[in-house]
XYZ file of C-alpha atoms in Angstrom:
533
model
C 12.097 31.958 18.975
C 14.073 33.798 16.309
C 11.922 35.877 14.022
C 13.435 34.933 11.018
C 12.694 31.319 11.517
C 9.018 31.779 12.961
C 7.292 31.516 9.378
C 8.431 28.431 7.473
C 8.008 28.577 3.734
C 7.751 25.799 1.189
C 7.057 25.758 -2.765
C 4.057 23.489 -4.133
C 4.978 23.189 -7.831
C 2.750 19.842 -8.358
C -0.472 22.053 -8.161
C -1.825 24.928 -10.143
C -0.821 27.181 -7.383
C 2.135 29.708 -7.755
C 3.693 29.285 -4.465
C 2.634 28.529 -0.842
C 3.807 29.160 2.624
C 3.992 27.271 5.916
C 3.341 29.048 9.087
C 4.513 26.801 12.083
C 4.781 27.414 15.680
C 8.126 25.624 16.839
C 7.756 23.134 19.288
C 10.860 24.444 20.861
C 9.220 27.494 21.707
C 9.420 27.967 25.370
C 5.771 29.532 25.264
C 4.601 26.518 22.970
C 1.630 25.678 24.997
C 0.208 29.129 25.501
C 0.588 30.057 21.984
C -0.868 26.821 20.862
C -4.024 27.524 22.967
C -4.360 31.101 21.443
C -3.950 29.919 17.778
C -6.561 27.154 18.728
C -8.886 29.669 20.098
C -9.061 31.499 16.881
C -9.546 28.388 14.931
C -5.717 27.804 13.723
C -3.326 24.779 14.139
C 0.139 25.154 15.170
C 1.097 24.388 11.337
C -0.810 26.001 8.365
C -0.040 26.022 4.861
C -1.586 28.824 2.646
C -1.320 28.722 -1.174
C -1.447 31.703 -3.407
C -1.914 32.173 -6.893
C -1.718 35.313 -9.123
C -5.289 35.184 -10.295
C -6.847 34.647 -6.906
C -9.962 36.761 -5.964
C -9.286 39.938 -4.279
C -11.729 39.298 -1.462
C -10.101 35.904 -0.965
C -6.540 37.346 -0.923
C -7.798 40.139 1.616
C -9.415 37.353 4.028
C -6.192 35.159 3.751
C -3.774 38.100 4.526
C -5.730 38.880 7.631
C -5.563 35.216 8.661
C -1.896 35.105 8.015
C -1.400 38.303 10.144
C -3.358 36.634 13.162
C -1.113 33.565 13.055
C 1.915 35.504 12.791
C 1.176 37.944 15.597
C 0.759 34.812 18.010
C 3.729 32.975 16.835
C 5.756 36.078 17.165
C 4.663 37.023 20.732
C 7.183 37.773 23.267
C 6.966 36.985 26.933
C 5.580 40.482 28.026
C 3.020 40.599 24.839
C 1.869 36.958 25.749
C 1.265 37.825 29.362
C -1.062 40.569 28.522
C -2.411 38.921 25.382
C -5.526 37.450 27.283
C -6.568 41.049 28.339
C -6.913 42.258 24.732
C -7.455 38.669 22.995
C -10.977 39.476 22.168
C -10.048 42.884 20.618
C -11.421 43.085 17.219
C -8.147 44.165 15.656
C -6.137 41.838 17.733
C -3.285 44.137 18.242
C -0.544 43.335 20.796
C 2.181 45.984 20.184
C 3.890 48.207 17.512
C 6.990 45.802 17.397
C 4.794 42.610 17.237
C 3.032 44.150 14.268
C 6.106 45.227 12.376
C 7.942 41.594 12.799
C 4.542 39.910 11.735
C 4.205 41.964 8.730
C 7.940 41.694 7.757
C 8.062 38.073 8.336
C 5.174 37.408 6.065
C 6.464 39.310 3.342
C 9.959 37.832 3.620
C 8.463 34.230 3.425
C 6.245 35.080 0.345
C 9.502 36.543 -1.283
C 11.504 33.413 -0.437
C 8.732 31.093 -1.465
C 8.413 32.861 -5.030
C 12.043 32.793 -5.516
C 12.498 29.153 -4.596
C 9.490 28.347 -6.827
C 11.022 30.383 -9.623
C 14.355 28.756 -9.209
C 13.020 25.366 -9.385
C 11.235 26.368 -12.737
C 14.185 27.884 -14.016
C 16.402 24.603 -13.051
C 13.832 22.449 -14.789
C 13.753 24.675 -17.905
C 17.654 24.223 -18.024
C 17.201 20.378 -17.920
C 14.720 20.646 -20.746
C 16.864 22.815 -22.822
C 19.749 20.309 -22.098
C 17.578 17.559 -23.287
C 16.666 19.149 -26.454
C 20.294 20.046 -27.290
C 20.931 16.420 -26.437
C 18.163 15.502 -28.789
C 19.532 17.560 -31.698
C 23.041 16.307 -31.336
C 21.645 12.853 -31.776
C 19.554 13.726 -34.895
C 16.269 14.938 -33.385
C 14.394 17.672 -35.669
C 11.768 19.724 -34.020
C 9.792 22.628 -34.611
C 8.534 22.733 -31.014
C 9.878 24.240 -27.679
C 9.247 23.326 -24.394
C 7.343 25.612 -21.963
C 5.317 25.522 -18.797
C 1.503 25.617 -19.612
C -1.111 27.005 -16.917
C -2.645 23.955 -15.336
C -0.629 21.325 -17.211
C 2.860 21.364 -16.443
C 5.113 21.190 -19.311
C 4.042 21.196 -23.002
C 5.089 21.460 -26.326
C 4.660 24.806 -28.099
C 4.969 25.741 -31.750
C 7.768 27.889 -32.615
C 6.224 28.442 -36.018
C 2.746 28.323 -37.967
C 2.423 24.670 -38.832
C 0.188 23.175 -41.564
C -1.561 20.221 -41.863
C 0.923 17.499 -42.823
C 3.863 19.529 -41.562
C 6.452 17.480 -39.523
C 6.321 18.831 -35.972
C 8.866 16.435 -34.468
C 11.207 13.551 -35.723
C 12.766 11.175 -33.383
C 15.696 8.887 -34.633
C 15.242 5.065 -33.891
C 18.700 5.388 -31.954
C 17.501 7.339 -28.934
C 14.221 5.479 -28.560
C 14.198 3.274 -25.439
C 12.803 -0.207 -26.194
C 13.319 -3.728 -25.281
C 16.560 -3.794 -27.411
C 18.282 -2.013 -24.547
C 17.366 -4.671 -22.041
C 18.689 -7.502 -24.186
C 22.049 -5.418 -24.308
C 21.964 -4.973 -20.396
C 23.651 -7.240 -17.692
C 20.190 -8.033 -16.303
C 19.072 -10.002 -19.336
C 20.766 -13.206 -18.598
C 18.735 -13.190 -15.053
C 15.369 -11.846 -16.451
C 15.537 -14.122 -19.559
C 15.045 -17.189 -17.378
C 11.922 -16.049 -15.684
C 8.967 -17.779 -17.177
C 6.227 -15.473 -18.386
C 7.846 -12.217 -17.928
C 7.003 -9.613 -20.285
C 9.116 -7.107 -22.244
C 7.351 -4.309 -20.610
C 8.214 -5.422 -16.978
C 11.801 -6.156 -18.002
C 12.029 -2.396 -19.261
C 10.428 -1.385 -15.913
C 13.205 -3.003 -13.937
C 15.828 -1.811 -16.575
C 14.852 1.919 -16.289
C 14.823 1.688 -12.316
C 18.393 0.903 -12.465
C 19.371 3.120 -15.496
C 17.812 6.114 -13.982
C 20.829 5.960 -11.554
C 23.531 5.148 -13.997
C 25.807 8.266 -14.313
C 27.333 6.648 -17.427
C 23.763 6.228 -19.220
C 23.542 7.509 -22.614
C 20.068 8.518 -21.487
C 21.103 10.336 -18.199
C 20.014 13.701 -19.479
C 16.551 12.296 -20.297
C 16.105 10.474 -16.906
C 17.189 14.010 -15.331
C 14.625 15.577 -16.913
C 11.922 13.572 -15.465
C 10.066 14.518 -12.464
C 10.700 12.771 -8.971
C 6.819 12.292 -8.607
C 4.391 11.861 -11.683
C 1.341 12.168 -9.265
C -1.075 9.814 -10.999
C -3.924 7.954 -9.599
C -1.698 5.107 -8.550
C -0.218 7.459 -6.022
C -3.463 8.783 -4.362
C -3.558 9.131 -0.465
C -6.233 8.033 1.697
C -8.384 11.214 1.575
C -8.509 11.028 -2.370
C -9.373 7.341 -2.195
C -12.379 8.220 0.140
C -13.821 10.996 -1.903
C -13.947 8.508 -5.028
C -16.540 6.299 -3.104
C -19.326 5.285 -5.590
C -17.023 6.190 -8.808
C -15.611 3.831 -11.502
C -12.172 5.539 -10.770
C -12.134 3.913 -7.433
C -12.372 0.556 -8.974
C -9.776 1.262 -11.352
C -7.351 2.809 -9.059
C -7.775 -0.129 -6.498
C -7.264 -2.737 -9.179
C -4.200 -1.226 -10.768
C -2.649 -0.836 -7.345
C -3.288 -4.324 -6.225
C -1.874 -5.592 -9.720
C 1.159 -3.594 -9.038
C 1.532 -4.652 -5.387
C 1.182 -8.309 -6.783
C 3.683 -7.739 -9.513
C 6.307 -6.355 -7.217
C 5.782 -9.273 -4.538
C 6.427 -11.778 -7.157
C 9.923 -10.170 -8.119
C 11.087 -8.875 -4.931
C 12.920 -9.309 -2.567
C 13.774 -12.635 -4.576
C 15.637 -10.908 -7.344
C 17.660 -8.715 -5.020
C 18.441 -11.805 -2.622
C 19.570 -13.923 -5.554
C 21.344 -11.462 -7.653
C 22.266 -8.339 -5.690
C 25.096 -7.222 -7.960
C 22.520 -6.976 -10.782
C 19.608 -5.783 -8.720
C 20.875 -3.724 -5.600
C 18.304 -3.571 -2.842
C 18.434 0.022 -2.516
C 17.359 0.525 -6.102
C 14.485 -1.729 -6.062
C 12.440 -0.606 -3.333
C 8.430 -0.311 -3.689
C 8.461 3.362 -3.960
C 11.240 3.172 -6.982
C 9.198 0.506 -8.549
C 5.773 2.623 -8.509
C 7.810 5.552 -9.803
C 8.828 3.398 -12.934
C 5.368 1.962 -13.296
C 3.889 5.617 -13.527
C 6.918 6.534 -15.896
C 6.001 3.881 -18.400
C 2.218 4.078 -17.893
C 2.304 8.089 -18.534
C 4.913 8.381 -21.021
C 5.360 5.081 -23.016
C 4.076 4.699 -26.555
C 3.288 1.569 -28.632
C 5.659 1.819 -31.817
C 5.697 -0.527 -34.782
C 9.298 -0.879 -36.008
C 10.644 -1.728 -39.404
C 10.741 -5.524 -38.536
C 7.168 -5.362 -37.956
C 7.185 -5.935 -34.279
C 5.061 -3.657 -32.001
C 6.886 -2.423 -29.187
C 6.232 -0.380 -26.048
C 8.765 2.566 -25.820
C 9.843 5.830 -24.150
C 10.314 8.608 -26.735
C 12.439 11.186 -25.291
C 11.339 14.902 -26.061
C 8.000 13.352 -27.457
C 6.955 12.780 -23.790
C 6.434 16.616 -23.404
C 3.394 16.483 -25.948
C 0.287 16.750 -23.853
C -3.014 14.821 -24.621
C -6.168 16.689 -25.707
C -9.624 15.721 -26.954
C -9.157 17.684 -30.102
C -5.269 16.948 -30.789
C -3.105 18.095 -33.549
C -1.105 15.005 -33.872
C -3.249 11.731 -34.403
C -0.988 9.279 -36.100
C 2.561 8.837 -34.959
C 3.121 4.961 -33.978
C 5.073 3.636 -36.982
C 8.818 3.911 -37.750
C 9.334 5.533 -41.187
C 11.598 2.875 -42.780
C 13.471 5.288 -45.072
C 14.518 7.651 -42.452
C 14.582 5.014 -39.687
C 12.974 7.711 -37.331
C 9.638 8.339 -35.792
C 7.700 11.177 -37.258
C 4.751 13.324 -35.873
C 2.867 14.892 -38.408
C -0.156 17.505 -38.104
C -3.672 16.589 -38.792
C -4.825 20.041 -37.904
C -2.963 23.507 -38.047
C -1.148 24.679 -35.128
C -0.081 28.677 -34.833
C 2.941 30.084 -33.472
C 2.848 29.903 -29.748
C -0.061 27.566 -29.550
C 0.566 24.462 -27.644
C 0.643 21.335 -29.953
C -1.277 18.376 -28.632
C -0.880 14.677 -29.068
C -3.919 12.014 -28.844
C -3.160 9.450 -26.226
C -5.889 7.422 -27.631
C -9.926 6.990 -27.199
C -9.372 7.037 -23.251
C -11.780 7.883 -20.490
C -11.076 10.423 -17.784
C -10.893 7.534 -15.209
C -8.096 5.868 -17.282
C -6.414 9.315 -17.857
C -6.419 10.070 -14.118
C -5.159 6.529 -13.018
C -2.458 6.168 -15.325
C -1.569 9.763 -16.695
C -2.261 11.857 -13.581
C -4.528 14.337 -15.326
C -8.335 15.258 -16.025
C -8.893 16.226 -19.542
C -10.555 19.698 -20.470
C -13.806 19.566 -22.406
C -16.328 16.954 -22.889
C -14.863 13.589 -22.988
C -17.243 11.132 -25.274
C -15.330 8.139 -23.985
C -16.647 8.972 -20.364
C -19.232 6.139 -20.014
C -20.709 4.210 -17.037
C -20.931 0.490 -18.123
C -23.901 -1.557 -17.306
C -24.194 -5.095 -16.177
C -27.530 -6.288 -17.825
C -28.795 -9.738 -18.491
C -29.778 -10.710 -22.264
C -33.054 -11.112 -22.943
C -34.670 -14.556 -23.181
C -34.978 -15.716 -26.514
C -38.523 -16.720 -27.785
C -38.630 -20.520 -28.525
C -40.216 -19.934 -31.770
C -37.682 -17.487 -33.245
C -34.029 -17.727 -34.085
C -31.908 -17.944 -30.950
C -28.896 -16.422 -32.343
C -28.037 -12.959 -30.628
C -28.630 -9.571 -32.296
C -25.767 -7.152 -32.616
C -27.129 -5.254 -29.803
C -27.223 -8.180 -27.623
C -23.292 -8.890 -28.226
C -22.280 -5.440 -27.067
C -21.481 -4.290 -23.666
C -24.145 -1.637 -22.763
C -23.140 1.688 -21.322
C -24.605 5.077 -20.638
C -22.853 8.655 -20.802
C -23.939 12.062 -20.281
C -27.086 12.917 -22.227
C -25.825 16.158 -23.329
C -23.870 14.315 -26.011
C -27.225 13.369 -27.467
C -29.130 15.262 -29.996
C -32.414 13.476 -29.590
C -34.474 13.650 -26.240
C -37.867 12.912 -27.915
C -40.145 10.341 -26.648
C -38.595 6.768 -27.137
C -35.110 8.135 -27.021
C -34.661 10.585 -23.962
C -30.943 11.272 -25.067
C -30.299 7.583 -24.117
C -28.457 5.184 -26.570
C -31.073 3.223 -28.598
C -28.985 -0.087 -28.013
C -29.651 0.096 -24.373
C -33.290 1.012 -24.693
C -34.212 -1.596 -27.340
C -32.415 -4.124 -25.105
C -34.343 -3.217 -22.278
C -37.565 -3.094 -24.152
C -37.013 -6.909 -25.606
C -36.123 -8.010 -21.868
C -39.524 -6.998 -20.713
C -41.453 -8.092 -23.943
C -39.782 -10.481 -26.427
C -42.561 -9.585 -29.207
C -41.890 -7.033 -31.687
C -41.710 -3.764 -30.245
C -42.470 -0.626 -32.150
C -42.069 3.076 -31.502
C -45.850 4.021 -31.615
C -48.022 5.804 -29.409
C -50.184 3.011 -28.154
C -51.402 2.308 -24.703
C -49.491 -1.051 -24.571
C -46.265 0.508 -25.516
C -46.865 3.477 -23.295
C -47.359 1.625 -20.397
C -44.298 -0.913 -20.959
C -42.280 2.614 -21.692
C -43.530 4.131 -18.255
C -42.503 1.060 -16.380
C -39.077 0.577 -18.138
C -38.085 4.480 -17.254
C -39.357 4.153 -13.618
C -37.123 1.082 -12.983
C -34.155 2.830 -14.693
C -34.821 5.935 -12.530
C -34.606 3.857 -9.361
C -31.509 2.245 -10.486
C -29.836 5.509 -11.179
C -31.211 7.193 -8.171
C -29.693 4.434 -5.907
C -26.519 5.215 -8.073
C -26.417 8.883 -7.135
C -26.815 8.458 -3.560
C -23.736 5.965 -3.398
C -21.653 8.842 -4.545
C -19.073 10.526 -2.004
C -20.198 13.872 -0.604
C -17.737 16.049 -1.931
C -19.396 19.360 -1.364
C -17.606 19.787 1.840
C -14.322 19.975 0.167
C -12.290 23.151 -0.563
C -11.014 22.312 -4.106
C -9.095 25.712 -4.241
C -7.070 24.662 -1.007
C -6.375 20.865 -1.055
C -3.786 18.334 -2.548
C -3.441 17.679 -6.079
C -4.999 14.059 -5.706
C -7.962 15.199 -3.590
C -8.777 17.659 -6.278
C -8.434 15.279 -8.990
C -10.612 12.853 -6.973
C -13.365 15.384 -6.505
C -13.135 16.597 -10.302
C -13.776 13.090 -11.177
C -16.807 12.573 -8.625
C -18.374 15.574 -9.926
C -18.027 14.389 -13.422
C -19.722 11.182 -12.441
C -22.524 12.756 -10.601
C -23.248 15.141 -13.434
C -23.549 12.046 -16.019
C -26.051 10.179 -13.730
C -27.773 13.583 -13.000
C -28.220 14.191 -16.641
C -29.658 10.815 -17.080
C -32.148 11.243 -14.053
C -33.067 14.438 -15.710
C -33.741 12.824 -18.919
C -35.753 10.151 -17.156
C -37.927 12.906 -15.404
C -38.616 14.588 -18.768
C -39.238 11.274 -20.600
C -41.878 10.122 -17.735
C -43.740 13.452 -18.223
C -43.834 12.775 -22.005
C -44.936 9.270 -22.020
C -47.589 10.005 -19.346
C -48.800 13.142 -21.466
C -49.137 10.796 -24.323
C -50.863 8.090 -22.294
C -53.292 10.668 -21.082
C -53.871 11.766 -24.320
C -54.682 8.141 -25.840
C -56.973 7.457 -22.982
C -58.899 10.635 -23.537
C -59.323 9.701 -27.385
C -60.288 6.219 -26.298
C -63.111 7.710 -24.059
C -64.340 10.171 -26.698
C -64.693 7.064 -28.905
């Protein structure tokens, strides 16, 4: 096997890693079987991918480089070296020859150099596309005080070019370059889609964008060229990622969303392609292209109120580079300014030069953000809640049967670290939930007093809840075995979310333990006082 092709390299721009290389034993190697056996004896496969990051721990890097050398040495063995390999295969240095050592080292260095160069060239190419998009936008009336840059851990983001104050306009997009259902009505496919009963304008836009992406004469060609080939949302999760979601809310959300999309696709295709191949070319309307368009619209669209009073789902070129934050700079942006006929993005809090300017996508849970946007938000998300399916308490026949406000709401829990009240009768849990459960056990008037009867009911309530959440904790997938630093993007997201769900339930169980101790202490104190008379 030629030494310059012994080590394959590849880049991985969809993760937080700077680059990666693949070490692969070619099946065309005449000594494939012998080398495969040697590799397996050392705990390696015939194809290994290794990821690198500039911020890696030195000890991890040292161990990884040693493993790379072990693999490279075996892959690059010649006939003589391989023949005598069994004699020194147990040697701690695993040294075969001077030539083998030099070739192995040079091959690794060359592969890493090529991988870094390839990764940088891809990023530079993407930066060129973004610069082209900004120039195109400015030529069409876009006003911006932001620039596009790569942000660690988030991909592309919008960076302030100057200090921006509250009320400053960071970005202004003219209506003329906003992608809305108006474009579908002007296209050749509307005479077909307009006759389909029940089809939504969002679905029409989906189908329009699938075709427009490949239109060389499109007004929006530069915009479509700047979009990624893969969005990597929860809708694209693989089998391993799905398995790591067992017991979580995200599993249900991803599963339902994918089933809905498959059903939607099957309703439209292949019928549209068969009946109107000139308008819907089959090669442009595959499931893969449909999923790409769905992820585009889920992750990049915005609801915009136009001057005519209609709320439309739109794609906003350039504005799509603004990332979401739990503490955003821009909060209100969904209404067209009638005087300027443009969409304006004003700041609700200051943003300094060089700081990333964030947008609010809405009050969304991490499960929703992962499913439809493909990222896990940083910080404590107050909208990460676990809904509870609880029966309403039976009404006393002598009382008003109308439901109270706490009975009408959907009950839920979240991490008890969000609560400031962990005292007895509260435990860091929502009062609406606890009051509902107390009425379920005893419809008569409940008071938060340290009476034996109240404390007995309280103790039973906490112990029942403890059993429910203890079972919930046991149903989560075991993610402890997953190496999160060396895994695919989807598995990493799945593990991150599972850890979040477990931490929420763990905080609730901790609160129950603490609450039970408090209630028992007060109960014992009441008993002692009663005995003393």
